Amino acid sequence: MTQTTQRILVTGACGQIGSELIPVLRQRYGDTNVVATDIRPPEADCLKDQGPFELLNVCDRARMDDIIARYAIDTVYHMAAILSATGEENPTLAWDVNILGLVNVLEIARQRKLVRVFCPSSIAVFGPDTPHDCAPQTTILTPTTMYGVTKVTGELLGEYYVHRFGLDIRGVRYPGIISSETLPGGGTTDYAVDIFYHALKYKSYSCFVRSDTVLPMMYMPDCVKATMDLMDADFNSLRSHCNFNLAGMSFSVEELANEIQKHIPDFVCDYAPDFRQAIADSWPQTIDDSPARTQWGWRPRHDLKSMTRDMLEKLRPRLT
Ligand code: AKB
């Protein structure tokens, strides 16, 4: 059922999170009220068939402004970003897309008095100086990747626009997101998705981080729910805005492989760590998300067991 009308623009609509967030937003707010945008045309027809789609490079402020004006947008979900591994291969691209793109969104939000903006951050804001277990929300942020540098900057910029201009900007630090619909691209946590595809197709996977690597992860239904819940929260109940820690589950690759083996007994996983190991080692293993729990009622629904079962159920008919 359609709720109070919002006119929404989503950047990075064809990406891992955007492609699953848009159907939920369209279901809630109406197909024509959600404008999907991306730098490339969508592969899934539903993204353009069920509602408006516009090509948009987020570095192009004039085009972004034109789309926002043309569709009378009042709310933006700014999902376009270059992730950690691609960011290390091309740091200036990561800076341009992640920072210029964000500044464009924030400036248009200020000039056009948009109602609300969602600007996601990531566990990549953390670095080797952050406590490795139960990393607090407010802690030392010394990331070693350009992606992390842009995400720390983005959190500070968002908070600046809240306090300096009175805008409503919100964001969470996404952990690694596991999903069955669209492959992630260019992240360090991508192994937690790749492993399912390889297990089903080839019964083997060569993982690019060590077996004992533990990182915070989240299943896509929880990720979409967290995004919607934070955007629904009463602004006055938020003491933080752009930097909410968000925990789902944490597991080692070996634990994930063992869980998959319960469903595919002849699956084997071996390990060939590459440059992404150092990135993974710089991030905490578990995080404390108590501010999200107390300020807007965040609770994850999925754990390793339920996520693995659901992923295999969804992917099996497509891959075998
Ligand atoms: C990445 O691995 O770069 C992303 C992230 C943790 O933000 N999935």
Short mmCIF file of N, CA and C and ligand atoms in Angstrom, two decimals, residues 83-84 122-123 147 187-189 283, ligand 1:
data_model
loop_
_atom_site.label_atom_id
_atom_site.label_comp_id
_atom_site.label_asym_id
_atom_site.label_seq_id
_atom_site.Cartn_x
_atom_site.Cartn_y
_atom_site.Cartn_z
N LEU A 83 33.83 1.11 -4.15
CA LEU A 83 34.11 0.37 -2.91
C LEU A 83 35.62 0.18 -2.68
N SER A 84 35.92 -0.56 -1.60
CA SER A 84 37.31 -0.55 -1.08
C SER A 84 38.36 -1.10 -2.05
N SER A 122 30.30 3.13 5.91
CA SER A 122 30.75 1.74 5.86
C SER A 122 31.65 1.44 7.04
N ILE A 123 31.81 0.15 7.35
CA ILE A 123 32.80 -0.26 8.35
C ILE A 123 34.22 0.10 7.90
N TYR A 147 38.79 4.40 0.06
CA TYR A 147 37.35 4.26 0.31
C TYR A 147 37.01 4.68 1.74
N GLY A 187 34.38 -4.75 -3.79
CA GLY A 187 34.52 -4.65 -2.33
C GLY A 187 35.45 -5.73 -1.79
N THR A 188 35.87 -5.56 -0.54
CA THR A 188 36.70 -6.56 0.14
C THR A 188 35.83 -7.70 0.66
N THR A 189 34.58 -7.37 1.02
CA THR A 189 33.70 -8.40 1.59
C THR A 189 32.98 -9.22 0.51
N TRP A 283 40.05 -3.86 9.39
CA TRP A 283 38.68 -3.60 9.86
C TRP A 283 38.37 -4.44 11.10
C1 AKB B 1 33.62 -3.25 0.81
O1 AKB B 1 34.03 -4.38 1.08
O2 AKB B 1 34.34 -2.36 0.32
C2 AKB B 1 32.19 -2.91 1.14
C3 AKB B 1 32.05 -2.27 2.48
C4 AKB B 1 32.38 -3.03 3.69
O3 AKB B 1 31.67 -1.14 2.57
N1 AKB B 1 31.37 -4.08 1.09
#
